[in-house]
Amino acid sequence: MMSPKLSPADRSNRGKTDLVVIIGASLFTYFVAGYFDLAERWINWAALGEFYQLDEIIFVLLVFSAGLMWFGRRRYIELQETLKRNLEIKTKLEVQNADNAKLLLQNRALIKHITQVREAERNHLASELHDVFGQYLAAIDVNASVAIKYSTVIDPKLQSILKTIQDSASFLRNVTRSQLRSLKPPGLETVGLSAAIEDLISQWQMSFPDYEINIAIEVDDQLVDYDTALTIYRCMQEALTNITRHAEASIIHIDLCTQNKSAQCNDISLTIRDNGIGFDPNEGMGKGLGLIGIRERIHALNGQFNLHPADPRGTVLALHIPL
């Protein structure tokens, strides 16, 4: 058990008390020895053992007492030096911890900035795809349709070529539309997070129909700001991508809800559970930069990130973000 830390005034008072106790004990011993003639009694008793030189034992005890005092003094100095070194180490550790905390805050601020820049680039690329590729591909499709209409009169061989151009334009439009959904969540600012998540899952199921997905969404979209909604959306994208690539799962459970704890305290939670092969807890997230990115995005919003194996098998990803 550690002794309570004393102030300088308390230590000074304790030193004075100890000195008074020592002086009092010495005076008490003096009066008791004088009253009972302890010195004479000692001489008479020691004389009985003259053959064994018992009367000389007092000098042995005197040297032994002086040795104990020297030993105690030496240990005290060593303890003081050890304490000094420990205090220096503690000070260095506190400085290092402060530096580490500062670096952690800076890294999270940098990650948040990189995330914002990345989202801005995605929005810019999505605008370019929509305004340039989308319009020109639509124009190519319309022109090819008109050309096919007149090609039957001019040259039947040209009709198959125009039909190939039209099919290619339609294919590129579908690819562009799919990339737009990946780059910029459709309707996230207009219809809200719950509708955007439902649309994401619907589109994902069209690409991976073999998965069984159980969804429970209870979200008050008015409580969720755009940054939080975008983070939840990106986390859902990354989680579904990881499941298809690594989990070897067949069933996915998704729970997304907002909790109204009080007028000033609300949060949103997302839980994704699969029945896949799971992962080794000793390895953690390993080299999965996607999961690390999710964790840092959640921490940037003062949220909680938890990834752990499911029982009896699979993986559980749980996220909580205050609103």
Coordinates of C-alpha atoms in Angstrom, one line a residue:
M1 CA 0.0 0.0 0.0
M2 CA 1.3 3.4 -0.9
S3 CA 1.7 6.0 1.8
P4 CA -0.2 9.2 1.4
K5 CA 1.7 12.1 -0.2
L6 CA 2.7 14.7 2.5
S7 CA 3.1 18.4 2.0
P8 CA 6.3 20.1 3.1
A9 CA 4.6 21.5 6.2
D10 CA 3.3 18.0 7.2
R11 CA 6.8 16.5 6.7
S12 CA 8.3 19.3 8.9
N13 CA 5.7 18.6 11.6
R14 CA 6.3 14.9 11.5
G15 CA 10.1 15.4 11.8
K16 CA 9.5 17.6 14.9
T17 CA 7.2 14.9 16.4
D18 CA 9.7 12.2 15.8
L19 CA 12.5 14.2 17.4
V20 CA 10.3 14.8 20.5
V21 CA 9.6 11.1 20.7
I22 CA 13.3 10.2 20.6
I23 CA 14.2 12.8 23.2
G24 CA 11.3 11.6 25.4
A25 CA 12.3 8.0 25.1
S26 CA 16.0 8.9 25.9
L27 CA 15.0 10.8 29.0
F28 CA 12.7 8.0 30.1
T29 CA 15.5 5.4 29.7
Y30 CA 17.8 7.7 31.7
F31 CA 15.4 7.9 34.6
V32 CA 14.6 4.2 34.5
A33 CA 18.3 3.2 34.4
G34 CA 19.1 5.6 37.3
Y35 CA 16.1 4.4 39.4
F36 CA 17.0 0.7 39.0
D37 CA 20.8 1.1 38.8
L38 CA 20.9 -0.8 35.5
A39 CA 24.6 -0.1 35.0
E40 CA 25.6 -1.7 38.4
R41 CA 23.3 -4.6 37.7
W42 CA 24.9 -5.1 34.3
I43 CA 28.4 -5.1 35.8
N44 CA 27.4 -7.6 38.5
W45 CA 25.8 -9.9 35.9
A46 CA 28.7 -9.6 33.4
A47 CA 31.2 -10.4 36.2
L48 CA 29.6 -13.8 36.5
G49 CA 30.6 -14.5 32.9
E50 CA 34.1 -13.1 33.0
F51 CA 35.4 -16.4 31.6
Y52 CA 33.4 -15.6 28.4
Q53 CA 34.2 -11.9 28.4
L54 CA 30.5 -11.0 28.7
D55 CA 31.4 -7.6 30.1
E56 CA 32.9 -6.7 26.8
I57 CA 29.7 -7.3 24.9
I58 CA 28.6 -3.7 25.4
F59 CA 31.3 -2.6 23.0
V60 CA 30.2 -5.1 20.4
L61 CA 26.7 -3.8 20.7
L62 CA 28.0 -0.3 20.4
V63 CA 29.8 -1.1 17.2
F64 CA 26.8 -3.1 15.9
S65 CA 24.5 -0.1 16.6
A66 CA 26.9 2.3 14.9
G67 CA 27.1 -0.2 11.9
L68 CA 23.3 -0.2 11.7
M69 CA 23.2 3.5 11.7
W70 CA 25.8 3.6 8.9
F71 CA 23.9 0.9 7.0
G72 CA 20.6 2.8 7.4
R73 CA 22.3 6.1 6.3
R74 CA 23.7 4.4 3.2
R75 CA 20.4 2.8 2.2
Y76 CA 18.7 6.1 2.7
I77 CA 21.1 7.9 0.3
E78 CA 20.6 5.1 -2.2
L79 CA 16.8 5.3 -1.9
Q80 CA 17.0 9.1 -2.4
E81 CA 19.1 8.6 -5.6
T82 CA 16.7 5.9 -6.8
L83 CA 13.7 8.2 -6.1
K84 CA 15.5 11.0 -7.9
R85 CA 16.1 8.8 -11.0
N86 CA 12.4 7.6 -10.9
L87 CA 11.2 11.1 -10.8
E88 CA 13.4 12.0 -13.7
I89 CA 12.1 9.0 -15.6
K90 CA 8.5 9.9 -14.7
T91 CA 9.1 13.4 -16.0
K92 CA 10.5 12.1 -19.3
L93 CA 7.5 9.7 -19.6
E94 CA 5.0 12.5 -19.0
V95 CA 6.7 14.7 -21.6
Q96 CA 6.7 11.7 -24.1
N97 CA 3.1 11.0 -23.3
A98 CA 2.2 14.6 -23.9
D99 CA 4.1 14.6 -27.2
N100 CA 2.4 11.3 -28.2
A101 CA -1.0 12.7 -27.4
K102 CA -0.2 15.8 -29.4
L103 CA 1.0 13.7 -32.4
L104 CA -2.1 11.6 -32.1
L105 CA -4.3 14.7 -32.3
Q106 CA -2.3 16.0 -35.2
N107 CA -2.5 12.6 -37.0
R108 CA -6.3 12.5 -36.6
A109 CA -6.6 16.1 -37.8
L110 CA -4.5 15.2 -40.8
I111 CA -6.6 12.1 -41.5
K112 CA -9.7 14.2 -41.2
H113 CA -8.3 16.7 -43.7
I114 CA -7.2 13.9 -46.1
T115 CA -10.7 12.5 -45.8
Q116 CA -12.3 15.9 -46.6
V117 CA -9.9 16.4 -49.6
R118 CA -10.7 12.9 -50.8
E119 CA -14.4 13.5 -50.6
A120 CA -14.0 16.8 -52.4
E121 CA -12.1 15.0 -55.2
R122 CA -14.8 12.4 -55.4
N123 CA -17.5 15.0 -55.7
H124 CA -15.5 16.8 -58.4
L125 CA -15.0 13.5 -60.3
A126 CA -18.7 12.6 -59.9
S127 CA -19.7 16.0 -61.3
E128 CA -17.4 15.5 -64.3
L129 CA -18.8 12.0 -64.9
H130 CA -22.3 13.3 -64.7
D131 CA -21.9 16.5 -66.6
V132 CA -19.5 15.3 -69.3
F133 CA -19.6 11.6 -69.7
G134 CA -23.3 11.3 -68.9
Q135 CA -24.4 14.0 -71.3
Y136 CA -22.1 12.9 -74.2
L137 CA -23.0 9.2 -73.8
A138 CA -26.7 10.2 -73.8
A139 CA -26.1 12.2 -77.0
I140 CA -24.2 9.3 -78.6
D141 CA -27.1 7.0 -77.7
V142 CA -29.7 9.3 -79.2
N143 CA -27.7 9.9 -82.3
A144 CA -27.1 6.2 -82.8
S145 CA -30.9 5.5 -82.4
V146 CA -31.6 8.1 -85.1
A147 CA -28.9 6.7 -87.3
I148 CA -30.3 3.2 -86.9
K149 CA -33.7 4.5 -88.0
Y150 CA -32.4 5.9 -91.3
S151 CA -29.7 3.2 -91.9
T152 CA -32.3 0.7 -93.0
V153 CA -33.0 2.9 -96.0
I154 CA -29.4 3.7 -96.8
D155 CA -27.2 0.6 -95.9
P156 CA -28.4 -2.5 -93.9
K157 CA -24.7 -3.3 -93.0
L158 CA -24.4 0.0 -91.3
Q159 CA -27.3 -0.8 -89.0
S160 CA -25.3 -3.5 -87.1
I161 CA -22.4 -1.1 -86.6
L162 CA -24.7 1.6 -85.2
K163 CA -26.4 -1.0 -83.0
T164 CA -22.9 -1.9 -81.6
I165 CA -22.2 1.8 -80.9
Q166 CA -25.6 2.2 -79.2
D167 CA -25.0 -0.9 -77.0
S168 CA -21.5 0.3 -76.1
A169 CA -22.9 3.8 -75.2
S170 CA -25.6 2.1 -73.0
F171 CA -23.0 -0.1 -71.3
L172 CA -20.8 2.9 -70.6
R173 CA -23.8 4.8 -69.2
N174 CA -24.5 2.0 -66.8
V175 CA -20.9 1.9 -65.7
T176 CA -20.8 5.6 -65.2
R177 CA -24.0 5.5 -63.2
S178 CA -22.5 2.7 -61.0
Q179 CA -19.3 4.8 -60.5
L180 CA -21.4 7.8 -59.6
R181 CA -23.1 5.9 -56.8
S182 CA -19.8 4.8 -55.5
L183 CA -18.2 8.2 -55.7
K184 CA -21.1 10.3 -54.4
P185 CA -23.9 8.8 -52.3
P186 CA -27.2 9.5 -54.2
G187 CA -29.7 11.5 -52.2
L188 CA -27.7 11.7 -49.0
E189 CA -28.4 15.4 -48.6
T190 CA -31.9 15.3 -49.9
V191 CA -33.6 12.0 -48.9
G192 CA -31.5 11.3 -45.8
L193 CA -29.2 8.6 -44.5
S194 CA -31.8 5.8 -44.1
A195 CA -32.9 6.0 -47.8
A196 CA -29.3 6.2 -49.0
I197 CA -28.4 3.1 -47.0
E198 CA -31.4 1.2 -48.3
D199 CA -30.5 2.2 -51.9
L200 CA -26.8 1.1 -51.3
I201 CA -27.9 -2.3 -49.9
S202 CA -30.4 -2.8 -52.8
Q203 CA -27.7 -2.0 -55.4
W204 CA -25.2 -4.3 -53.6
Q205 CA -27.7 -7.2 -53.5
M206 CA -28.2 -6.9 -57.3
S207 CA -24.5 -7.5 -57.7
F208 CA -24.3 -10.2 -55.0
P209 CA -27.7 -12.0 -55.0
D210 CA -26.4 -15.1 -53.1
Y211 CA -26.1 -13.2 -49.8
E212 CA -29.0 -13.3 -47.3
I213 CA -29.3 -9.8 -45.7
N214 CA -31.4 -9.0 -42.6
I215 CA -31.8 -5.2 -42.2
A216 CA -33.2 -3.2 -39.3
I217 CA -33.0 0.6 -39.8
E218 CA -34.6 3.0 -37.4
V219 CA -33.0 6.4 -38.1
D220 CA -34.2 9.9 -37.4
D221 CA -32.6 11.6 -40.4
Q222 CA -33.1 15.1 -38.9
L223 CA -30.6 14.3 -36.1
V224 CA -27.8 13.1 -38.4
D225 CA -25.6 15.8 -39.9
Y226 CA -24.0 15.4 -43.3
D227 CA -20.5 14.5 -42.1
T228 CA -21.8 11.8 -39.8
A229 CA -24.2 10.4 -42.5
L230 CA -21.3 10.3 -45.0
T231 CA -19.1 8.5 -42.5
I232 CA -21.8 5.9 -41.8
Y233 CA -22.3 5.5 -45.6
R234 CA -18.6 5.0 -46.3
C235 CA -18.3 2.6 -43.4
M236 CA -21.1 0.5 -44.8
Q237 CA -19.5 0.5 -48.2
E238 CA -16.2 -0.7 -46.8
A239 CA -17.7 -3.3 -44.6
L240 CA -19.7 -4.8 -47.5
T241 CA -16.6 -4.8 -49.6
N242 CA -14.6 -6.6 -46.9
I243 CA -17.3 -9.2 -46.5
T244 CA -17.4 -10.0 -50.2
R245 CA -13.6 -10.2 -50.4
H246 CA -12.6 -11.9 -47.2
A247 CA -15.4 -13.2 -45.0
E248 CA -16.7 -16.1 -47.1
A249 CA -20.1 -15.5 -45.4
S250 CA -23.6 -16.2 -46.5
I251 CA -25.7 -14.2 -44.0
I252 CA -25.3 -10.6 -43.0
H253 CA -27.2 -8.8 -40.3
I254 CA -27.3 -4.9 -40.4
D255 CA -28.7 -2.8 -37.6
L256 CA -28.7 1.0 -37.9
C257 CA -30.5 3.2 -35.4
T258 CA -30.4 6.5 -33.7
Q259 CA -31.0 6.7 -29.9
N260 CA -32.6 9.8 -28.3
K261 CA -31.1 9.7 -24.9
S262 CA -32.0 13.2 -24.0
A263 CA -32.6 16.6 -25.7
Q264 CA -28.8 17.3 -25.6
C265 CA -27.5 13.7 -25.9
N266 CA -28.1 11.5 -29.0
D267 CA -26.1 9.0 -30.9
I268 CA -26.2 6.8 -33.9
S269 CA -25.0 3.2 -34.0
L270 CA -24.3 0.8 -36.8
T271 CA -23.7 -3.0 -36.2
I272 CA -22.8 -5.4 -39.0
R273 CA -22.6 -9.1 -38.3
D274 CA -21.7 -11.9 -40.7
N275 CA -21.4 -15.7 -40.4
G276 CA -18.1 -15.9 -42.2
I277 CA -14.7 -17.3 -41.2
G278 CA -13.9 -14.5 -38.9
F279 CA -10.4 -13.3 -38.0
D280 CA -7.6 -13.9 -35.6
P281 CA -8.0 -11.5 -32.6
N282 CA -4.3 -11.6 -32.0
E283 CA -3.7 -10.1 -35.5
G284 CA -6.4 -7.4 -35.1
M285 CA -7.1 -5.5 -38.2
G286 CA -3.7 -6.5 -39.7
K287 CA -2.8 -4.5 -42.7
G288 CA -6.4 -3.6 -43.6
L289 CA -6.2 0.0 -44.5
G290 CA -9.9 0.2 -45.1
L291 CA -10.7 -0.8 -41.6
I292 CA -8.1 1.5 -40.2
G293 CA -9.6 4.3 -42.3
I294 CA -13.1 3.5 -40.8
R295 CA -11.6 3.6 -37.3
E296 CA -9.9 6.9 -37.8
R297 CA -13.0 8.5 -39.4
I298 CA -15.1 7.3 -36.4
H299 CA -12.6 8.6 -33.9
A300 CA -12.4 12.0 -35.8
L301 CA -16.1 12.3 -34.9
N302 CA -15.5 11.4 -31.2
G303 CA -17.1 8.0 -31.8
Q304 CA -16.3 4.4 -30.8
F305 CA -15.1 1.6 -33.1
N306 CA -15.2 -2.0 -32.1
L307 CA -14.3 -5.0 -34.2
H308 CA -14.5 -8.5 -32.6
P309 CA -15.2 -12.1 -33.5
A310 CA -18.9 -13.2 -33.4
D311 CA -20.2 -16.2 -31.5
P312 CA -20.1 -19.0 -32.7
R313 CA -18.4 -17.7 -35.9
G314 CA -18.1 -14.6 -38.0
T315 CA -17.3 -11.0 -37.3
V316 CA -19.1 -8.1 -35.7
L317 CA -18.3 -4.5 -36.6
A318 CA -20.0 -2.0 -34.1
L319 CA -19.8 1.8 -34.5
H320 CA -21.2 4.5 -32.2
I321 CA -21.1 8.2 -33.0
P322 CA -22.5 11.0 -30.8
L323 CA -24.9 13.4 -32.5

